[in-house]
PDB file of C-alpha atoms and ligand atoms in Angstrom:
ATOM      1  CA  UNK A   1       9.329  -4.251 -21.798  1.00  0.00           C
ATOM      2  CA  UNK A   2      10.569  -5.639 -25.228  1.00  0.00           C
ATOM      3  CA  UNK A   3       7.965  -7.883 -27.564  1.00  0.00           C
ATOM      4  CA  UNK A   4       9.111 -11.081 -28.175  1.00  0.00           C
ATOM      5  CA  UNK A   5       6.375 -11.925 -30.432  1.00  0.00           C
ATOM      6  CA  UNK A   6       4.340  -9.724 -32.024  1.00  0.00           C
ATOM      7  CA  UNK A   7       0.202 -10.491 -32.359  1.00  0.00           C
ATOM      8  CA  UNK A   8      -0.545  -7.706 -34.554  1.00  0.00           C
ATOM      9  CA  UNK A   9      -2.447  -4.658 -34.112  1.00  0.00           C
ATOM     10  CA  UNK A  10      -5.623  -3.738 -31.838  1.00  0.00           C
ATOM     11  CA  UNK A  11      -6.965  -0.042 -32.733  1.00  0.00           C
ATOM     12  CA  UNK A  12      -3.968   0.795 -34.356  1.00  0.00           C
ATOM     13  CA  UNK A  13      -1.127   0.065 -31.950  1.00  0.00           C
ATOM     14  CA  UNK A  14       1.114  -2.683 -32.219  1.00  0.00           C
ATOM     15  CA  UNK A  15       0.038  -5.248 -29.915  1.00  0.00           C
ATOM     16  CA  UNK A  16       3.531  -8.232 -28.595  1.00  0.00           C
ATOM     17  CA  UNK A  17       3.946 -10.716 -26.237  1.00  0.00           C
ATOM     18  CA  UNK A  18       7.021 -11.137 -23.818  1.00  0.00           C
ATOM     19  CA  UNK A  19       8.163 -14.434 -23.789  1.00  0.00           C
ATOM     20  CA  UNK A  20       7.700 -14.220 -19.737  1.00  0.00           C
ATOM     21  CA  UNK A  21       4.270 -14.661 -20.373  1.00  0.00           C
ATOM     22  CA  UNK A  22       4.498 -18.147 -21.566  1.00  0.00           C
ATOM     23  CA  UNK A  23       6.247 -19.187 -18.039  1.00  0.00           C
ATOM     24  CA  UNK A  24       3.450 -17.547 -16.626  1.00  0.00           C
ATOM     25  CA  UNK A  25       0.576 -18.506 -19.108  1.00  0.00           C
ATOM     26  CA  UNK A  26       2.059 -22.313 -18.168  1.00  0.00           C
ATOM     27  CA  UNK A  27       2.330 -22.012 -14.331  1.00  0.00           C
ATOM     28  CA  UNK A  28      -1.560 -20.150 -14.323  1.00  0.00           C
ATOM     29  CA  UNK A  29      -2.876 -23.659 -17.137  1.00  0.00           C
ATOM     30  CA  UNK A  30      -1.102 -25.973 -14.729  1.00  0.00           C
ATOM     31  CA  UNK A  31      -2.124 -24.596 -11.385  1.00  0.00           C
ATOM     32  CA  UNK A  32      -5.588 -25.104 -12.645  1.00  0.00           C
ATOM     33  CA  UNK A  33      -5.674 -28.668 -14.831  1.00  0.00           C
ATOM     34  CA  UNK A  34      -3.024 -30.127 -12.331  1.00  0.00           C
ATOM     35  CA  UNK A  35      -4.161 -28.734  -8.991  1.00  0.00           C
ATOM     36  CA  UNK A  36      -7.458 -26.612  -8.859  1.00  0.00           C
ATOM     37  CA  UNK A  37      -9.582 -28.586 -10.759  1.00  0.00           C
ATOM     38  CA  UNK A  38      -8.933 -32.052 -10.353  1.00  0.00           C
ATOM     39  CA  UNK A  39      -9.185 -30.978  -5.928  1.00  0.00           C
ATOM     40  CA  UNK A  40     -13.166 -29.228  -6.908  1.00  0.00           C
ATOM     41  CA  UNK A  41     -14.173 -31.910  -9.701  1.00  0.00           C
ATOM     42  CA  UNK A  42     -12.904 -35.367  -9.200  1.00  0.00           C
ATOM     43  CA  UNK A  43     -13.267 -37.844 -11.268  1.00  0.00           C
ATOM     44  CA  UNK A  44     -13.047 -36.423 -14.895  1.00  0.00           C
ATOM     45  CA  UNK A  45     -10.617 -37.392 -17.437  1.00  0.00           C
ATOM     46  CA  UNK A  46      -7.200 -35.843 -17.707  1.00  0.00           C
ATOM     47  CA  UNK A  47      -7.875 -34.055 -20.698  1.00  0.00           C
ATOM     48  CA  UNK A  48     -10.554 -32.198 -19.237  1.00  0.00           C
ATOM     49  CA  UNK A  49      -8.779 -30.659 -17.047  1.00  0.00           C
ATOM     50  CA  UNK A  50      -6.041 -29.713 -18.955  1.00  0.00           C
ATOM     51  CA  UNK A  51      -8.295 -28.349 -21.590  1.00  0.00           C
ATOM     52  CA  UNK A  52     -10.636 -26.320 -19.090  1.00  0.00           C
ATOM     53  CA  UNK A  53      -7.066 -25.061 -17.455  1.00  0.00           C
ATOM     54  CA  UNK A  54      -5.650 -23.839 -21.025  1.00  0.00           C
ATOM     55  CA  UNK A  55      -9.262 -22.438 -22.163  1.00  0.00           C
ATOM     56  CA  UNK A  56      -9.591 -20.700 -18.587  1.00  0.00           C
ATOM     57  CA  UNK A  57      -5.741 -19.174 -18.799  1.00  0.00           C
ATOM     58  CA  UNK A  58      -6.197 -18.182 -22.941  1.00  0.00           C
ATOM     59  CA  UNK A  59      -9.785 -16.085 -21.634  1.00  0.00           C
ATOM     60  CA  UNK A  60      -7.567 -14.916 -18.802  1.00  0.00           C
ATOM     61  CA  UNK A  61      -4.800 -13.128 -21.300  1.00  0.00           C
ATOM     62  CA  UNK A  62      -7.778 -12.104 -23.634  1.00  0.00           C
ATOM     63  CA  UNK A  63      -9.144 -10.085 -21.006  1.00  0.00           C
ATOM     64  CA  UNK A  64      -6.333  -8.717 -19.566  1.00  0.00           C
ATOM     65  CA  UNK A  65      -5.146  -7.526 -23.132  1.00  0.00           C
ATOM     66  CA  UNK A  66      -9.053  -5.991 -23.113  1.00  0.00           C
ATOM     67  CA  UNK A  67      -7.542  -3.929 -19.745  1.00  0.00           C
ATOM     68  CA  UNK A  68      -4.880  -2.889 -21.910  1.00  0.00           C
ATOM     69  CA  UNK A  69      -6.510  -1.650 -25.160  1.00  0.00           C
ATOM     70  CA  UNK A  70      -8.598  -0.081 -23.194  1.00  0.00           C
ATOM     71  CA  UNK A  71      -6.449   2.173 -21.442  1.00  0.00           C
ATOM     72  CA  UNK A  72      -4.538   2.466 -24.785  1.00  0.00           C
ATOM     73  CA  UNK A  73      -8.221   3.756 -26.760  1.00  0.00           C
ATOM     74  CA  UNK A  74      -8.912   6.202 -23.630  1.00  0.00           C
ATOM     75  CA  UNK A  75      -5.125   7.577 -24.150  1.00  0.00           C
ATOM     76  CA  UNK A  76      -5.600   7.849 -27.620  1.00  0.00           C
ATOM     77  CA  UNK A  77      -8.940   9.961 -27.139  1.00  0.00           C
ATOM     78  CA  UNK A  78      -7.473  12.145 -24.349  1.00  0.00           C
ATOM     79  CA  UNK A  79      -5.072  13.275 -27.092  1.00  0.00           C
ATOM     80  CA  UNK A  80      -1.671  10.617 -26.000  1.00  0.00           C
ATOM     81  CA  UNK A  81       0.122   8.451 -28.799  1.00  0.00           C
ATOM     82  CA  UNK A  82       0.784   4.859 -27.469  1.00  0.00           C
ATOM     83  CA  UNK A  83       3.805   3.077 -28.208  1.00  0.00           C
ATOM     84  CA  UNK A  84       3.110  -0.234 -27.790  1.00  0.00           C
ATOM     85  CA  UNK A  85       0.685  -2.890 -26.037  1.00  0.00           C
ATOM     86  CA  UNK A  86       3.015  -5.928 -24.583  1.00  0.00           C
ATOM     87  CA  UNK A  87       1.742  -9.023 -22.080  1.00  0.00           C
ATOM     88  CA  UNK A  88       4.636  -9.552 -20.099  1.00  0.00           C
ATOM     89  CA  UNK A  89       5.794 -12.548 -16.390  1.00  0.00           C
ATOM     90  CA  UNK A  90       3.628  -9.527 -14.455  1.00  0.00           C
ATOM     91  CA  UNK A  91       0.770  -8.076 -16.507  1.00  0.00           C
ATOM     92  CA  UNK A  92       0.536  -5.787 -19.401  1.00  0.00           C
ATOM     93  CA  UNK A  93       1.702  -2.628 -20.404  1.00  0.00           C
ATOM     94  CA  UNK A  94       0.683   0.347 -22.736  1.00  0.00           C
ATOM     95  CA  UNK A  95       3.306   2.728 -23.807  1.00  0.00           C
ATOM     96  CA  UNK A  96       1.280   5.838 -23.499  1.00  0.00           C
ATOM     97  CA  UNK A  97       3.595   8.692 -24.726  1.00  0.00           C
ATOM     98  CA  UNK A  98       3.068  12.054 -23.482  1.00  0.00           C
ATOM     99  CA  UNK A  99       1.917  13.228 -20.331  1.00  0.00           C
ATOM    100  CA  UNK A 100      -2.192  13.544 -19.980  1.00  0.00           C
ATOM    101  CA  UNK A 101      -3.004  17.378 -20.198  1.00  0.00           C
ATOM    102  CA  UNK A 102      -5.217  17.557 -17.066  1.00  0.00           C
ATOM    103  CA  UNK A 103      -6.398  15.627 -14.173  1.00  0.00           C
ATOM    104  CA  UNK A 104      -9.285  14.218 -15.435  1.00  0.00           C
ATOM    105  CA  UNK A 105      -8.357  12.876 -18.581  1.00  0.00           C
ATOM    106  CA  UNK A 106      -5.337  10.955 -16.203  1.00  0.00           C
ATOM    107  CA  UNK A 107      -8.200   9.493 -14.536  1.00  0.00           C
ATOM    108  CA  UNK A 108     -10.301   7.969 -17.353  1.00  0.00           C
ATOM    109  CA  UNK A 109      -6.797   6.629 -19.045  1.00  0.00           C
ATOM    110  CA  UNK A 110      -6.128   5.211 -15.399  1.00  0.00           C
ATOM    111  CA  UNK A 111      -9.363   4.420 -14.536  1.00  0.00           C
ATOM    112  CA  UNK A 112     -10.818   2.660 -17.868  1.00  0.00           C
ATOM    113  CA  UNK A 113      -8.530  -0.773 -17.397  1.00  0.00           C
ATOM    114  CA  UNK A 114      -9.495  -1.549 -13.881  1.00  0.00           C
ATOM    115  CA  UNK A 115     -13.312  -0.689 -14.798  1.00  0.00           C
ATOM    116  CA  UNK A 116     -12.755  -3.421 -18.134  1.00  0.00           C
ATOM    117  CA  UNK A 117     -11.232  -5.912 -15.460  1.00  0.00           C
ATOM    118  CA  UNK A 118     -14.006  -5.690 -12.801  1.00  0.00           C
ATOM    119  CA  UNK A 119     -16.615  -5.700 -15.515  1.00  0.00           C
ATOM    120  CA  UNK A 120     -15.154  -8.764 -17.236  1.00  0.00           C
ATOM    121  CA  UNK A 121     -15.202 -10.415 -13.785  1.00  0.00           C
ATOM    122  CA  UNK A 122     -18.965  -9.692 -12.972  1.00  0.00           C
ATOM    123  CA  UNK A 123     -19.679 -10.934 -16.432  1.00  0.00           C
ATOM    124  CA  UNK A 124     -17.931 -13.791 -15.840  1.00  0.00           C
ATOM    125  CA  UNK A 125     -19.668 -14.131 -12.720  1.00  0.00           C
ATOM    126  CA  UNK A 126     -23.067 -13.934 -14.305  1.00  0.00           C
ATOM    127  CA  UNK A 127     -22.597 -16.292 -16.908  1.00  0.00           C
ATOM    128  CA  UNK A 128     -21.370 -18.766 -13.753  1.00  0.00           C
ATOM    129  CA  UNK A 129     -24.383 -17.590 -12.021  1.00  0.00           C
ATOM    130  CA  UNK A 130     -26.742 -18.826 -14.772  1.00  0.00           C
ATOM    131  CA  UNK A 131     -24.741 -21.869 -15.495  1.00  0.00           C
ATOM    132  CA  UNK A 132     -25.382 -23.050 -12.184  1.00  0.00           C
ATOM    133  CA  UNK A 133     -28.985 -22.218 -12.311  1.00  0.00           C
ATOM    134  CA  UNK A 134     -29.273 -24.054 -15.244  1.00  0.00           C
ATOM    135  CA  UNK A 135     -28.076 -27.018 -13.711  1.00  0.00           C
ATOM    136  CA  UNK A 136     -24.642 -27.168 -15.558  1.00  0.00           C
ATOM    137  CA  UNK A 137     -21.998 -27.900 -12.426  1.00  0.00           C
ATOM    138  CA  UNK A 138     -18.664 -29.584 -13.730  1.00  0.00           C
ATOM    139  CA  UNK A 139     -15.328 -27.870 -15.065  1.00  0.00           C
ATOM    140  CA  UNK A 140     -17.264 -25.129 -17.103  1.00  0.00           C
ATOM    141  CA  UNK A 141     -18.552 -24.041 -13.747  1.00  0.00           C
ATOM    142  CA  UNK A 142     -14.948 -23.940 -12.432  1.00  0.00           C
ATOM    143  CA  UNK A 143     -14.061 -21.948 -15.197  1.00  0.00           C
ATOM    144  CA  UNK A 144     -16.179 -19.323 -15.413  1.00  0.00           C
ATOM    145  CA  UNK A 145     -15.585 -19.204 -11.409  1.00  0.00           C
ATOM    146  CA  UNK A 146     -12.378 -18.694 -11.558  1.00  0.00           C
ATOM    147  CA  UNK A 147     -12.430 -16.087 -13.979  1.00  0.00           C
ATOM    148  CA  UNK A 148     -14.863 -14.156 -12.235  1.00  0.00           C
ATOM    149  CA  UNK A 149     -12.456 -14.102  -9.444  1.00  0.00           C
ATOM    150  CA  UNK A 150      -9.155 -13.312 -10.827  1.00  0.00           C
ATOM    151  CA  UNK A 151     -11.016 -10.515 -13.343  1.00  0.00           C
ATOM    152  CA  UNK A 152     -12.381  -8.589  -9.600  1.00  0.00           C
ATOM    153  CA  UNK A 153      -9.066  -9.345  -8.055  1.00  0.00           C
ATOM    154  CA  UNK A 154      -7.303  -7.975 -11.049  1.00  0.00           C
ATOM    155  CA  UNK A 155      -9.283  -4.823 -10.933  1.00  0.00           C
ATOM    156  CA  UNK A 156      -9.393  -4.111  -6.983  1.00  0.00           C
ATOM    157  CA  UNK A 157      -5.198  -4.980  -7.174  1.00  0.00           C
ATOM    158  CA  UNK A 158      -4.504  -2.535  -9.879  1.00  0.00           C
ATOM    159  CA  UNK A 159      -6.403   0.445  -8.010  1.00  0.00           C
ATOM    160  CA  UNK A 160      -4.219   0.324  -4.931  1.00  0.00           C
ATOM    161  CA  UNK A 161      -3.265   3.554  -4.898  1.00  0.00           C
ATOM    162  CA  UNK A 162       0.617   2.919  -5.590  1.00  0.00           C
ATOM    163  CA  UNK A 163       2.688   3.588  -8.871  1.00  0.00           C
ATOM    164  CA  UNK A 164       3.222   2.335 -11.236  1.00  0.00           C
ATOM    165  CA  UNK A 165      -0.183   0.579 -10.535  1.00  0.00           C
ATOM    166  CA  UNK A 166      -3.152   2.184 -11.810  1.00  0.00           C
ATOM    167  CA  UNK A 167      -3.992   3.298  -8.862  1.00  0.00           C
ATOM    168  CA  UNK A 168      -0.691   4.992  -8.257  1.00  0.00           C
ATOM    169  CA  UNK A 169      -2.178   7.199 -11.298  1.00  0.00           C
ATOM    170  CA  UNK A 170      -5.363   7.601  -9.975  1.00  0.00           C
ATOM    171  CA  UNK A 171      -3.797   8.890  -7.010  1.00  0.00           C
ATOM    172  CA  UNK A 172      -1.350  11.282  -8.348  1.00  0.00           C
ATOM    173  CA  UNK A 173      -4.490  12.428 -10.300  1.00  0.00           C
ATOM    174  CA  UNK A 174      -6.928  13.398  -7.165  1.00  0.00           C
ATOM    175  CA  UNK A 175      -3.300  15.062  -5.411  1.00  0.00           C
ATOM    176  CA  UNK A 176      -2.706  16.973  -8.903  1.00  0.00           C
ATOM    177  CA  UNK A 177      -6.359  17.891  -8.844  1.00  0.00           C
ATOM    178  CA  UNK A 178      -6.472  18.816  -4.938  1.00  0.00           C
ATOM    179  CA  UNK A 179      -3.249  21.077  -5.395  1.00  0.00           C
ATOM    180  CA  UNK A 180      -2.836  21.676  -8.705  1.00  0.00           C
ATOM    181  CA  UNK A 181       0.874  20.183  -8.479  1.00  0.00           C
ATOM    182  CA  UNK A 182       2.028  17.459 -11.225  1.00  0.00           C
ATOM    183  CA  UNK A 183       5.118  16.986  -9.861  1.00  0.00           C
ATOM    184  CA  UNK A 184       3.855  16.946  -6.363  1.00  0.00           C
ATOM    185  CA  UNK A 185       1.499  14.497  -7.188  1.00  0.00           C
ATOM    186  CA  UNK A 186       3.811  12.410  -9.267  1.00  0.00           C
ATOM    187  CA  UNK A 187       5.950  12.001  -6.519  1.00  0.00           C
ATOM    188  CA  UNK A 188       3.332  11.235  -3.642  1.00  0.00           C
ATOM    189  CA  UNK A 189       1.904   8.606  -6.053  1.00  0.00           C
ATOM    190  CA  UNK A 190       5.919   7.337  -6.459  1.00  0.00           C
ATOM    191  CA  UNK A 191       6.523   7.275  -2.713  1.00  0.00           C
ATOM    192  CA  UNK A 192       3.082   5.019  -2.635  1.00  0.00           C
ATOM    193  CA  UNK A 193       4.617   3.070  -4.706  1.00  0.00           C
ATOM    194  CA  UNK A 194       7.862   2.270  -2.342  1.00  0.00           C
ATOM    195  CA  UNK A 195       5.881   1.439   0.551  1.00  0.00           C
ATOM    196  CA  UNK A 196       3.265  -0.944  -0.867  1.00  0.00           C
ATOM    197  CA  UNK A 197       6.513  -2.562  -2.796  1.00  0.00           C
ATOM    198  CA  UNK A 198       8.249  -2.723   0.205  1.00  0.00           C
ATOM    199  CA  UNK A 199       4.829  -4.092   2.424  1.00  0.00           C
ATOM    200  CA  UNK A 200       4.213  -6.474  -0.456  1.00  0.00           C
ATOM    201  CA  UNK A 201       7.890  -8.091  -0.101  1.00  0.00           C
ATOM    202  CA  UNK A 202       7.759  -8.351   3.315  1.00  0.00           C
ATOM    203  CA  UNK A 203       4.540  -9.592   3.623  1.00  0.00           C
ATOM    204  CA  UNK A 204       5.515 -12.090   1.009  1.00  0.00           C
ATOM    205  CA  UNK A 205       8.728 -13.446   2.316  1.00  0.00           C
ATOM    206  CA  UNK A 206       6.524 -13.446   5.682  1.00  0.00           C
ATOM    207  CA  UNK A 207       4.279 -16.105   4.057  1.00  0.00           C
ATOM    208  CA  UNK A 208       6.657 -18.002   2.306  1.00  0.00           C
ATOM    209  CA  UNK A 209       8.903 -18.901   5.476  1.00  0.00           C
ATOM    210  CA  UNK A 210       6.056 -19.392   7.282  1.00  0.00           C
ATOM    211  CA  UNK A 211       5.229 -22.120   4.559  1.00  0.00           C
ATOM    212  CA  UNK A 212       2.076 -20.968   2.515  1.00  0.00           C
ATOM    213  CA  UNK A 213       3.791 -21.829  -0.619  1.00  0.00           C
ATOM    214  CA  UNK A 214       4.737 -20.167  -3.748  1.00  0.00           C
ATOM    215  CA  UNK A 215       1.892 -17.461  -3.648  1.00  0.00           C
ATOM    216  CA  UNK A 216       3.989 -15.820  -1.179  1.00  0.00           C
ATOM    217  CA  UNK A 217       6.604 -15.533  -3.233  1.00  0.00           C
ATOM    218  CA  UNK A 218       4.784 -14.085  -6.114  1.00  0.00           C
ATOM    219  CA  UNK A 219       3.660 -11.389  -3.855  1.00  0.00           C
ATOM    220  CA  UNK A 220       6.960 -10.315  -2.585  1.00  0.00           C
ATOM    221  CA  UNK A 221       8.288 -10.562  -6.326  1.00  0.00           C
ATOM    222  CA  UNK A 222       5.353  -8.277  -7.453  1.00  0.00           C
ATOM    223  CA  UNK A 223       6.015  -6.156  -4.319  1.00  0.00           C
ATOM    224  CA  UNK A 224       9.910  -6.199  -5.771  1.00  0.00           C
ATOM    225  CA  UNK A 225       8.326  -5.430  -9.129  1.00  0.00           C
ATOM    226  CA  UNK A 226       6.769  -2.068  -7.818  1.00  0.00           C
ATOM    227  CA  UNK A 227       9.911  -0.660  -5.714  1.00  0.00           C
ATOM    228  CA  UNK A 228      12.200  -2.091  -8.946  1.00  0.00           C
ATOM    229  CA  UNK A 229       9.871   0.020 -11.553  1.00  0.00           C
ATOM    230  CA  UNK A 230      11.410   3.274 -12.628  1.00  0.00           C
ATOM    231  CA  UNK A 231       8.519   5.401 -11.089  1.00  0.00           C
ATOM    232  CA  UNK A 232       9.771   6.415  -7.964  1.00  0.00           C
ATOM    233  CA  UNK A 233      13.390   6.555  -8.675  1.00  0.00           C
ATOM    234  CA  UNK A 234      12.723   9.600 -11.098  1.00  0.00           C
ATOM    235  CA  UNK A 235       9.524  11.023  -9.112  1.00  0.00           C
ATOM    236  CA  UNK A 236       7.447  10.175 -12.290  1.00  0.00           C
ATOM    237  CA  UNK A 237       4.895   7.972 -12.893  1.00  0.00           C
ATOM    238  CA  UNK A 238       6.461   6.534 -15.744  1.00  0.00           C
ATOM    239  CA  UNK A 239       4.801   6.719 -19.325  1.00  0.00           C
ATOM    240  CA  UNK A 240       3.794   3.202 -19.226  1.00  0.00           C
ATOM    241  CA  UNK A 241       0.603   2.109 -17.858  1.00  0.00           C
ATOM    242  CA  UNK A 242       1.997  -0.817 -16.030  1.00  0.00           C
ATOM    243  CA  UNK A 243      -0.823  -3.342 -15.105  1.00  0.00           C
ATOM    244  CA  UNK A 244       0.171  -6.207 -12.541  1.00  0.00           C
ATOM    245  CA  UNK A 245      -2.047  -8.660 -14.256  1.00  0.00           C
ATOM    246  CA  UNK A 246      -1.248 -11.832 -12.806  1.00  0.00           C
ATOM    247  CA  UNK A 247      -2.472 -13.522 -10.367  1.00  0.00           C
ATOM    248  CA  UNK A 248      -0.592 -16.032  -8.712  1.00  0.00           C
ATOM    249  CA  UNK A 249      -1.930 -19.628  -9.502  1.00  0.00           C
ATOM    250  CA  UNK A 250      -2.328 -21.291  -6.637  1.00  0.00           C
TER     251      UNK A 250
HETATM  252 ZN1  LIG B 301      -4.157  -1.086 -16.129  1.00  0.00          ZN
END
């Protein structure tokens, strides 16, 4: 995945934006300020909305780029060089280069992004939870909602046990621990991959002719995304950390 932009640097490795992401950046700001919003809080002005949706999707790439450095920091510890950190249509991705040196350390650099994800979501969730208590409903309250809900489904998502998802990694790590195979593990983890793909664009396409709309859709392209992604093609995980990070909208 090529930068299109670059942002700069986040503990030392180059950190670029795809210009997918602004498609999707756009589809997540106007799902919320357009649709979302104005349907749970009626009756503000237009700007409000379209200012909660924009804050809401800006938090929602900063803590999906916090999944990212993190698995890029853990990498770097477990002894890996990383490439490059780019936000791309379906997540992020870290260019880890080099293979990790045991089972374990696969499993914190694997692990560490979902964990940041489903941490970001139940702090999200807490602030929401005191916000309310407080009194505070409104768009701010929608917000924080929201996030706390596409954080959690970020991090249970990515930990399906499927490459090139985390979780496809966190697989091949328990196989390569259980039989001390890499390659045996690489290419269970692969082979997870192809059938969760292939379940994802079926169940997809399923949903979309039977009229749900455009979030079935971006589950079969995601599912497409995983059977398309150069993991089980080779029997190798890939050296990217591939992170689906979005969510669909609606
Ligand atoms: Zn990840």
């Amino acid at each position: 995945m090529r930068a299109s932009f670059r942002l700069g640097r986040i503990a030392g490795v180059p950190v670029g934006v795809n210009w997918s992401v602004l498609f999707i950046f756009a589809l997540i700001a106007w799902g919320l300020s357009a649709n979302q919003f104005p349907r749970s809080y009626p009756g503000r002005p237009t700007w409000a909305y379209v200012l909660a949706g924009l804050a809401a999707a800006v938090v929602f790439f900063v803590g999906l780029l916090a999944h990212e450095v993190s698995h890029a920091i853990v990498a770097k510890r477990n002894g890996l060089e990383v490439g490059a950190i780019t936000l791309w249509l379906f997540g992020g991705v870290a260019e880890l280069r080099g293979e990790a040196s045991n089972p374990g350390a696969e499993l914190r650099i694997a692990g560490v992004g979902p964990l940041v994800s489903l941490l970001l979501g139940l702090f999200f969730g807490g602030i929401a939870v005191v916000v309310a208590l407080a009194g505070q409903g409104g768009l701010l309250l929608g917000a924080l909602a929201w996030l706390a809900g596409i954080n959690i489904l970020l991090a249970v998502f990515n930990v399906l046990p499927a490459a090139p998802l985390d979780g496809g990694r966190l697989l091949r790590a328990a196989v390569w621990k259980a039989t001390g195979d890499r390659t045996k593990a690489s290419l269970v983890a692969a082979r997870a991959g192809w059938i969760l793909g292939a379940l994802l664009v079926g169940l997809g396409l399923f949903q979309f002719l039977r009229g749900v709309g455009v979030g079935g859709l971006w589950l079969a392209l995601i599912g497409w995304f995983l059977i398309g992604a150069p993991s089980w093609r080779s029997g190798r995980p890939g050296r990217a950390a591939r992170c689906a990070g979005s969510g669909s909208p609606t």
